Coordinates of C-alpha atoms in Angstrom, one line a residue:
M1470 CA 0.3 0.0 -0.3
P1471 CA 2.7 2.6 0.3
G1472 CA 1.6 5.6 -1.8
D1473 CA -1.0 4.0 -3.1
V1474 CA -4.3 7.0 -2.4
N1475 CA -6.7 4.7 -2.7
I1476 CA -9.0 5.0 -0.1
A1477 CA -12.6 3.2 1.2
V1478 CA -15.2 5.0 2.9
Q1479 CA -17.8 2.7 4.6
L1480 CA -21.3 3.5 3.5
F1481 CA -22.5 3.5 7.5
S1482 CA -21.1 7.2 7.6
V1483 CA -23.2 8.2 5.5
R1484 CA -26.3 6.2 5.6
D1485 CA -29.3 9.1 5.5
H1486 CA -28.0 9.6 2.7
L1487 CA -28.8 6.5 0.5
G1488 CA -31.9 5.3 -0.9
P1489 CA -33.2 7.9 -4.0
E1490 CA -29.4 9.8 -2.9
L1491 CA -27.2 6.6 -3.6
G1492 CA -26.6 8.0 -6.9
E1493 CA -25.8 11.6 -6.1
T1494 CA -23.6 10.2 -2.3
C1495 CA -21.9 8.1 -4.2
K1496 CA -21.1 11.4 -7.1
Q1497 CA -20.2 13.4 -4.1
L1498 CA -17.7 11.3 -2.1
A1499 CA -15.8 10.5 -5.8
Q1500 CA -15.8 14.3 -6.2
I1501 CA -13.9 14.1 -2.7
G1502 CA -11.6 12.3 -3.6
Y1503 CA -13.0 8.8 -2.5
S1504 CA -11.6 5.6 -5.2
H1505 CA -13.7 3.0 -3.2
I1506 CA -16.9 1.9 -1.3
E1507 CA -17.5 -0.3 1.3
P1508 CA -21.2 -0.6 0.8
Y1509 CA -23.0 -3.1 4.2
D1510 CA -25.8 -4.0 2.2
I1511 CA -25.4 -5.5 -1.8
I1512 CA -28.7 -7.5 -1.1
G1513 CA -31.0 -5.0 -0.8
D1514 CA -31.0 -3.1 -4.6
T1515 CA -28.0 -4.6 -6.3
P1516 CA -28.9 -3.1 -9.3
A1517 CA -29.4 0.5 -7.5
L1518 CA -26.1 0.0 -6.3
R1519 CA -24.2 -1.2 -9.5
R1520 CA -25.6 1.9 -11.1
A1521 CA -24.5 4.8 -8.7
M1522 CA -20.8 2.6 -9.0
D1523 CA -20.8 3.0 -12.9
D1524 CA -22.3 6.5 -12.9
S1525 CA -19.8 7.4 -10.2
G1526 CA -16.7 6.1 -11.1
L1527 CA -16.4 3.8 -8.1
R1528 CA -15.2 0.4 -7.2
A1529 CA -16.2 -1.5 -4.2
A1530 CA -13.2 -4.0 -3.5
S1531 CA -15.1 -5.2 0.0
A1532 CA -18.2 -4.7 1.4
H1533 CA -19.9 -5.9 5.3
A1534 CA -22.2 -8.7 4.4
N1535 CA -22.7 -11.9 6.9
V1536 CA -22.2 -14.7 5.1
L1537 CA -23.3 -16.5 8.6
T1538 CA -27.2 -16.1 7.6
D1539 CA -29.7 -17.8 5.2
N1540 CA -28.5 -15.1 2.9
R1541 CA -24.9 -16.0 2.6
D1542 CA -25.8 -17.8 -1.4
R1543 CA -27.2 -14.5 -2.7
M1544 CA -24.7 -12.4 -0.8
I1545 CA -21.8 -14.0 -2.7
E1546 CA -23.8 -13.7 -6.3
A1547 CA -24.2 -10.1 -5.5
A1548 CA -20.6 -9.7 -4.9
G1549 CA -20.1 -11.1 -7.9
Q1550 CA -22.3 -8.9 -9.8
L1551 CA -20.6 -5.3 -7.9
G1552 CA -17.1 -6.9 -8.5
I1553 CA -16.4 -7.2 -5.2
G1554 CA -13.9 -9.7 -4.2
T1555 CA -13.7 -10.1 -0.2
L1556 CA -17.1 -10.1 1.9
I1557 CA -17.0 -9.1 5.4
V1558 CA -18.3 -10.5 8.7
P1559 CA -19.3 -7.3 10.0
W1560 CA -20.8 -8.0 13.6
V1561 CA -21.5 -10.7 15.7
E1562 CA -23.7 -11.2 18.9
A1563 CA -20.7 -11.4 21.9
A1564 CA -23.2 -13.5 24.3
R1565 CA -23.8 -16.6 21.7
Y1566 CA -19.6 -16.3 20.9
Y1567 CA -17.2 -15.0 23.0
D1568 CA -18.9 -16.4 26.3
D1569 CA -16.6 -19.8 26.0
R1570 CA -14.5 -21.7 23.9
A1571 CA -17.6 -23.5 22.3
G1572 CA -18.7 -20.1 21.3
I1573 CA -15.7 -19.6 19.5
E1574 CA -15.1 -22.8 17.8
E1575 CA -18.6 -22.5 16.1
L1576 CA -18.4 -18.6 15.1
A1577 CA -14.7 -19.8 14.0
A1578 CA -16.7 -23.3 12.0
G1579 CA -18.8 -21.4 10.9
I1580 CA -16.6 -18.3 9.0
N1581 CA -14.0 -21.2 7.5
A1582 CA -17.2 -22.9 6.1
A1583 CA -18.7 -19.8 3.9
A1584 CA -14.6 -19.5 2.9
R1585 CA -15.1 -22.0 1.4
V1586 CA -17.4 -21.6 -0.6
A1587 CA -17.1 -17.9 -1.3
A1588 CA -14.0 -19.4 -2.5
D1589 CA -15.2 -22.0 -5.3
H1590 CA -16.5 -18.0 -6.6
G1591 CA -13.1 -16.3 -6.1
I1592 CA -14.5 -14.3 -3.3
R1593 CA -12.6 -14.6 0.5
I1594 CA -14.2 -14.2 3.1
G1595 CA -12.7 -12.0 6.2
Y1596 CA -14.2 -10.4 10.2
H1597 CA -14.1 -7.1 11.4
N1598 CA -13.9 -7.2 15.1
H1599 CA -15.5 -4.8 17.3
E1600 CA -14.2 -4.2 21.1
F1601 CA -16.0 -7.1 22.4
E1602 CA -13.9 -9.7 20.8
F1603 CA -11.0 -8.2 23.1
D1604 CA -12.7 -7.4 26.8
H1605 CA -13.8 -11.4 26.4
R1606 CA -11.2 -13.5 27.6
V1607 CA -11.6 -16.7 27.3
D1608 CA -8.7 -19.3 28.6
G1609 CA -6.6 -16.0 30.0
R1610 CA -6.6 -15.1 26.5
P1611 CA -8.7 -12.3 24.3
G1612 CA -11.1 -14.5 22.5
Y1613 CA -10.1 -11.8 19.5
E1614 CA -6.8 -14.4 19.7
L1615 CA -8.5 -17.3 20.0
L1616 CA -10.8 -16.8 16.7
V1617 CA -7.9 -16.1 15.2
D1618 CA -5.7 -19.0 15.7
L1619 CA -8.9 -21.0 14.5
L1620 CA -9.6 -19.4 11.3
D1621 CA -8.3 -20.5 8.4
D1622 CA -5.5 -19.5 6.3
D1623 CA -7.3 -18.1 3.4
V1624 CA -9.7 -16.1 5.5
I1625 CA -8.6 -12.6 5.9
L1626 CA -9.3 -9.7 9.0
Q1627 CA -10.0 -6.0 8.3
V1628 CA -9.2 -4.7 11.9
D1629 CA -10.9 -2.0 13.2
C1630 CA -8.7 0.6 14.8
F1631 CA -10.6 2.2 17.4
W1632 CA -12.8 -0.4 18.4
A1633 CA -9.6 -2.6 19.6
S1634 CA -7.9 -0.2 20.9
V1635 CA -11.4 0.4 23.3
G1636 CA -11.2 -2.9 24.0
G1637 CA -8.2 -2.7 25.8
T1638 CA -5.6 -3.2 22.3
D1639 CA -2.8 -1.1 21.4
P1640 CA -3.2 -1.6 17.4
L1641 CA 0.7 -1.0 16.9
D1642 CA 1.3 -3.6 19.3
L1643 CA -1.7 -6.0 17.7
L1644 CA -1.1 -5.7 14.0
P1645 CA 2.7 -7.1 13.9
R1646 CA 1.1 -9.9 15.8
L1647 CA -1.5 -10.8 13.3
G1648 CA 0.7 -10.5 10.2
K1649 CA -0.2 -10.8 6.4
R1650 CA -4.0 -11.6 7.8
V1651 CA -4.2 -8.3 8.0
R1652 CA -5.6 -7.1 4.5
Y1653 CA -8.4 -3.9 5.3
L1654 CA -7.7 -1.1 8.0
H1655 CA -11.1 0.6 9.4
V1656 CA -9.6 4.6 10.6
A1657 CA -10.9 7.4 11.4
Y1658 CA -9.5 10.7 11.8
S1659 CA -10.1 13.5 13.9
P1660 CA -8.8 16.6 15.1
V1661 CA -10.2 16.7 18.3
P1662 CA -10.7 13.8 20.4
D1663 CA -14.7 12.8 21.5
P1664 CA -15.7 13.4 25.2
T1665 CA -18.2 11.9 24.5
K1666 CA -16.9 8.9 23.0
P1667 CA -14.4 6.3 24.8
P1668 CA -10.7 6.8 26.0
L1669 CA -8.2 5.3 23.4
L1670 CA -4.7 3.8 23.7
G1671 CA -2.5 7.3 23.1
G1672 CA -1.8 9.3 25.7
D1673 CA -3.5 12.6 24.1
G1674 CA -6.8 10.7 23.3
T1675 CA -6.6 9.6 19.7
L1676 CA -4.9 7.2 18.2
H1677 CA -1.2 7.1 16.6
L1678 CA -2.6 6.5 13.5
P1679 CA 0.7 7.0 10.8
E1680 CA 2.3 4.8 12.4
I1681 CA -0.5 2.2 12.4
I1682 CA -0.8 3.0 8.9
R1683 CA 3.2 2.5 7.9
G1684 CA 3.5 -0.2 9.9
S1685 CA 1.2 -2.2 8.3
A1686 CA 1.9 -0.9 4.4
D1687 CA 3.2 -4.2 3.3
N1688 CA 0.0 -5.9 3.8
V1689 CA -2.9 -3.6 4.1
E1690 CA -4.3 -3.2 0.6
M1691 CA -7.4 -0.4 1.3
C1692 CA -7.8 1.8 4.3
V1693 CA -11.8 2.2 4.9
V1694 CA -13.0 5.3 6.8
E1695 CA -15.7 5.2 9.1
V1696 CA -17.0 8.1 10.3
V1697 CA -19.9 8.8 13.0
T1698 CA -20.6 11.9 13.7
E1699 CA -23.0 14.9 13.9
R1700 CA -20.5 17.4 12.2
P1701 CA -21.8 17.5 8.0
I1702 CA -21.2 14.6 7.0
F1703 CA -19.0 15.1 4.0
D1704 CA -16.9 18.1 5.8
A1705 CA -15.6 15.5 7.7
L1706 CA -15.6 13.2 4.7
R1707 CA -13.1 15.4 3.1
E1708 CA -11.2 16.3 6.4
N1709 CA -10.5 12.1 6.4
Y1710 CA -9.9 11.9 3.0
E1711 CA -7.4 14.7 3.1
Y1712 CA -5.8 13.1 5.9
F1713 CA -5.1 9.9 4.9
R1714 CA -4.1 11.1 1.6
G1715 CA -1.3 13.0 3.2
V1716 CA -0.3 10.1 5.3
L1717 CA -0.1 7.7 2.2
V1718 CA 1.8 9.2 0.2
A1719 CA 4.4 10.7 2.7

Protein backbone atom coordinates (compact mmCIF):
# COMPACT_ATOMS: atom_id res chain seq x y z
CA MET A 1 0.00 0.00 0.00
CA PRO A 2 2.90 2.51 0.18
CA GLY A 3 2.14 5.55 -1.94
CA ASP A 4 -1.28 4.21 -2.84
CA VAL A 5 -4.10 6.70 -2.43
CA ASN A 6 -6.96 4.23 -2.86
CA ILE A 7 -9.09 5.09 0.17
CA ALA A 8 -12.53 3.62 0.74
CA VAL A 9 -15.46 4.94 2.72
CA GLN A 10 -17.83 2.64 4.59
CA LEU A 11 -21.30 3.58 3.42
CA PHE A 12 -22.63 3.36 6.98
CA SER A 13 -21.02 6.78 7.34
CA VAL A 14 -23.59 8.19 4.90
CA ARG A 15 -26.49 5.94 5.87
CA ASP A 16 -28.80 8.98 6.03
CA HIS A 17 -27.98 9.79 2.39
CA LEU A 18 -28.68 6.47 0.67
CA GLY A 19 -31.91 5.12 -0.81
CA PRO A 20 -33.01 7.56 -3.53
CA GLU A 21 -29.94 9.70 -2.80
CA LEU A 22 -27.47 6.85 -3.38
CA GLY A 23 -26.37 7.97 -6.84
CA GLU A 24 -25.71 11.58 -5.85
CA THR A 25 -24.03 10.47 -2.63
CA CYS A 26 -21.59 8.29 -4.55
CA LYS A 27 -20.82 11.17 -6.90
CA GLN A 28 -20.09 13.42 -3.91
CA LEU A 29 -17.75 10.82 -2.43
CA ALA A 30 -15.93 10.52 -5.75
CA GLN A 31 -15.61 14.30 -5.99
CA ILE A 32 -13.98 14.34 -2.56
CA GLY A 33 -11.39 11.90 -3.88
CA TYR A 34 -12.46 8.50 -2.64
CA SER A 35 -11.83 5.73 -5.13
CA HIS A 36 -13.78 3.00 -3.34
CA ILE A 37 -16.85 2.46 -1.23
CA GLU A 38 -17.48 -0.35 1.21
CA PRO A 39 -21.21 -1.16 1.12
CA TYR A 40 -23.00 -2.75 4.05
CA ASP A 41 -26.08 -3.92 2.12
CA ILE A 42 -25.38 -5.51 -1.23
CA ILE A 43 -28.60 -7.52 -1.63
CA GLY A 44 -31.25 -4.87 -0.90
CA ASP A 45 -31.04 -3.33 -4.38
CA THR A 46 -27.99 -4.69 -6.17
CA PRO A 47 -28.79 -3.11 -9.57
CA ALA A 48 -29.14 0.37 -8.02
CA LEU A 49 -25.81 -0.02 -6.25
CA ARG A 50 -24.20 -1.18 -9.50
CA ARG A 51 -25.58 1.87 -11.33
CA ALA A 52 -24.39 4.25 -8.63
CA MET A 53 -20.91 2.78 -8.79
CA ASP A 54 -20.79 2.91 -12.58
CA ASP A 55 -22.10 6.48 -12.76
CA SER A 56 -19.67 7.77 -10.12
CA GLY A 57 -16.63 5.72 -11.11
CA LEU A 58 -16.38 4.29 -7.61
CA ARG A 59 -15.40 0.67 -7.04
CA ALA A 60 -15.91 -1.67 -4.12
CA ALA A 61 -13.15 -4.07 -3.14
CA SER A 62 -14.92 -5.22 0.02
CA ALA A 63 -18.38 -5.21 1.56
CA HIS A 64 -19.78 -5.87 4.99
CA ALA A 65 -21.99 -8.93 4.63
CA ASN A 66 -22.97 -11.43 7.30
CA VAL A 67 -22.31 -14.65 5.43
CA LEU A 68 -23.20 -16.61 8.58
CA THR A 69 -26.90 -16.13 7.74
CA ASP A 70 -29.24 -17.80 5.27
CA ASN A 71 -28.46 -14.97 2.84
CA ARG A 72 -24.91 -16.21 2.28
CA ASP A 73 -25.42 -17.46 -1.27
CA ARG A 74 -27.32 -14.31 -2.29
CA MET A 75 -24.50 -12.19 -0.90
CA ILE A 76 -21.88 -14.15 -2.81
CA GLU A 77 -23.89 -13.80 -6.03
CA ALA A 78 -24.34 -10.05 -5.47
CA ALA A 79 -20.63 -9.64 -4.79
CA GLY A 80 -19.90 -11.15 -8.18
CA GLN A 81 -22.32 -8.75 -9.87
CA LEU A 82 -20.69 -5.78 -8.13
CA GLY A 83 -17.08 -6.81 -8.68
CA ILE A 84 -16.48 -7.20 -4.94
CA GLY A 85 -13.69 -9.61 -4.06
CA THR A 86 -14.00 -9.72 -0.26
CA LEU A 87 -17.05 -10.15 1.97
CA ILE A 88 -16.46 -9.29 5.61
CA VAL A 89 -18.47 -10.51 8.58
CA PRO A 90 -19.23 -7.13 10.18
CA TRP A 91 -20.57 -8.07 13.61
CA VAL A 92 -21.66 -11.07 15.66
CA GLU A 93 -23.53 -11.49 18.94
CA ALA A 94 -20.98 -11.33 21.74
CA ALA A 95 -23.15 -13.28 24.17
CA ARG A 96 -23.62 -16.11 21.69
CA TYR A 97 -20.06 -16.53 20.54
CA TYR A 98 -17.60 -15.01 23.01
CA ASP A 99 -18.62 -16.30 26.43
CA ASP A 100 -16.64 -19.54 26.12
CA ARG A 101 -14.36 -21.55 23.87
CA ALA A 102 -17.22 -23.56 22.38
CA GLY A 103 -18.85 -20.38 21.10
CA ILE A 104 -15.66 -19.16 19.45
CA GLU A 105 -15.11 -22.59 17.90
CA GLU A 106 -18.66 -22.45 16.49
CA LEU A 107 -18.01 -18.99 15.07
CA ALA A 108 -14.72 -20.02 13.47
CA ALA A 109 -16.31 -23.11 11.94
CA GLY A 110 -19.08 -21.01 10.39
CA ILE A 111 -16.66 -18.48 8.94
CA ASN A 112 -14.38 -21.21 7.58
CA ALA A 113 -17.32 -22.97 5.94
CA ALA A 114 -18.45 -19.73 4.29
CA ALA A 115 -14.90 -19.09 3.09
CA ARG A 116 -14.78 -22.47 1.37
CA VAL A 117 -18.04 -21.80 -0.46
CA ALA A 118 -17.03 -18.26 -1.43
CA ALA A 119 -13.64 -19.42 -2.69
CA ASP A 120 -15.40 -21.43 -5.40
CA HIS A 121 -16.65 -18.08 -6.72
CA GLY A 122 -13.31 -16.29 -6.43
CA ILE A 123 -14.34 -14.37 -3.31
CA ARG A 124 -12.55 -14.09 0.03
CA ILE A 125 -14.20 -13.97 3.44
CA GLY A 126 -12.97 -11.72 6.23
CA TYR A 127 -13.80 -10.74 9.81
CA HIS A 128 -14.29 -7.26 11.30
CA ASN A 129 -13.76 -6.71 15.02
CA HIS A 130 -15.44 -4.57 17.64
CA GLU A 131 -14.35 -4.12 21.24
CA PHE A 132 -15.92 -7.23 22.79
CA GLU A 133 -13.56 -9.62 21.01
CA PHE A 134 -10.78 -8.16 23.14
CA ASP A 135 -12.44 -7.63 26.50
CA HIS A 136 -14.03 -11.11 26.52
CA ARG A 137 -11.28 -13.44 27.69
CA VAL A 138 -11.29 -17.21 27.21
CA ASP A 139 -8.62 -19.45 28.71
CA GLY A 140 -6.84 -16.30 29.85
CA ARG A 141 -6.61 -14.87 26.33
CA PRO A 142 -8.66 -12.30 24.43
CA GLY A 143 -11.34 -14.10 22.49
CA TYR A 144 -10.10 -12.46 19.29
CA GLU A 145 -6.75 -14.20 19.54
CA LEU A 146 -8.42 -17.58 19.91
CA LEU A 147 -10.69 -16.89 16.94
CA VAL A 148 -7.77 -15.93 14.72
CA ASP A 149 -5.96 -19.14 15.68
CA LEU A 150 -9.01 -21.17 14.62
CA LEU A 151 -9.67 -19.42 11.31
CA ASP A 152 -8.36 -20.96 8.11
CA ASP A 153 -5.35 -19.21 6.62
CA ASP A 154 -7.33 -17.84 3.68
CA VAL A 155 -9.76 -15.94 5.94
CA ILE A 156 -8.54 -12.35 6.07
CA LEU A 157 -8.88 -9.78 8.83
CA GLN A 158 -10.22 -6.26 8.77
CA VAL A 159 -8.93 -4.58 11.92
CA ASP A 160 -11.04 -1.73 13.24
CA CYS A 161 -8.40 0.32 15.00
CA PHE A 162 -10.89 2.35 17.05
CA TRP A 163 -12.74 -0.65 18.45
CA ALA A 164 -9.57 -2.62 19.16
CA SER A 165 -8.35 0.33 21.18
CA VAL A 166 -11.64 0.65 23.06
CA GLY A 167 -11.26 -3.04 23.90
CA GLY A 168 -7.91 -2.28 25.52
CA THR A 169 -5.61 -3.43 22.72
CA ASP A 170 -3.17 -1.05 21.05
CA PRO A 171 -3.27 -1.58 17.27
CA LEU A 172 0.46 -0.82 17.16
CA ASP A 173 1.02 -3.98 19.19
CA LEU A 174 -1.76 -6.03 17.63
CA LEU A 175 -1.07 -5.62 13.93
CA PRO A 176 2.48 -7.05 13.89
CA ARG A 177 1.19 -10.14 15.71
CA LEU A 178 -1.52 -10.68 13.11
CA GLY A 179 0.90 -10.22 10.21
CA LYS A 180 -0.25 -10.75 6.65
CA ARG A 181 -3.74 -11.86 7.69
CA VAL A 182 -4.65 -8.16 7.98
CA ARG A 183 -5.74 -6.88 4.56
CA TYR A 184 -8.00 -3.96 5.52
CA LEU A 185 -7.94 -1.30 8.22
CA HIS A 186 -10.98 0.59 9.48
CA VAL A 187 -9.85 4.06 10.46
CA ALA A 188 -11.24 7.48 11.34
CA TYR A 189 -9.53 10.79 12.00
CA SER A 190 -10.69 13.60 14.23
CA PRO A 191 -8.50 16.63 14.96
CA VAL A 192 -10.02 16.89 18.46
CA PRO A 193 -10.85 13.83 20.59
CA ASP A 194 -14.59 13.40 21.08
CA PRO A 195 -15.34 13.51 24.82
CA THR A 196 -18.58 11.57 24.29
CA LYS A 197 -16.71 8.51 23.02
CA PRO A 198 -14.56 6.01 24.94
CA PRO A 199 -10.92 7.02 25.48
CA LEU A 200 -8.41 5.62 23.03
CA LEU A 201 -4.93 4.30 23.55
CA GLY A 202 -2.35 6.97 22.83
CA GLY A 203 -1.72 9.53 25.53
CA ASP A 204 -3.42 12.42 23.76
CA GLY A 205 -6.67 10.50 23.41
CA THR A 206 -6.12 9.72 19.75
CA LEU A 207 -4.79 6.73 17.88
CA HIS A 208 -1.30 6.95 16.37
CA LEU A 209 -2.76 6.54 12.90
CA PRO A 210 0.30 7.33 10.76
CA GLU A 211 2.40 4.78 12.65
CA ILE A 212 -0.39 2.21 12.48
CA ILE A 213 -0.86 2.61 8.73
CA ARG A 214 2.80 2.74 7.78
CA GLY A 215 3.61 -0.19 10.03
CA SER A 216 1.16 -2.42 8.17
CA ALA A 217 1.69 -1.02 4.68
CA ASP A 218 3.26 -4.19 3.26
CA ASN A 219 0.10 -6.27 3.64
CA VAL A 220 -2.85 -3.85 3.97
CA GLU A 221 -4.68 -3.37 0.69
CA MET A 222 -7.07 -0.60 1.68
CA CYS A 223 -7.82 1.87 4.43
CA VAL A 224 -11.57 2.16 4.97
CA VAL A 225 -12.86 5.35 6.57
CA GLU A 226 -15.90 5.03 8.80
CA VAL A 227 -17.09 8.21 10.51
CA VAL A 228 -19.96 8.59 12.95
CA THR A 229 -20.39 12.23 13.88
CA GLU A 230 -22.98 14.93 14.48
CA ARG A 231 -20.97 17.27 12.23
CA PRO A 232 -21.92 17.63 8.54
CA ILE A 233 -20.90 14.22 7.29
CA PHE A 234 -19.44 15.20 3.92
CA ASP A 235 -17.24 17.81 5.60
CA ALA A 236 -15.96 15.14 7.98
CA LEU A 237 -15.36 12.69 5.15
CA ARG A 238 -13.44 15.30 3.16
CA GLU A 239 -11.30 16.02 6.21
CA ASN A 240 -10.66 12.30 6.65
CA TYR A 241 -9.78 11.81 2.99
CA GLU A 242 -7.27 14.65 3.02
CA TYR A 243 -5.72 13.41 6.26
CA PHE A 244 -5.28 9.80 5.14
CA ARG A 245 -4.14 10.78 1.66
CA GLY A 246 -1.41 12.82 3.35
CA VAL A 247 -0.41 9.81 5.43
CA LEU A 248 -0.31 7.46 2.46
CA VAL A 249 1.72 9.67 0.14
CA ALA A 250 4.16 10.91 2.78
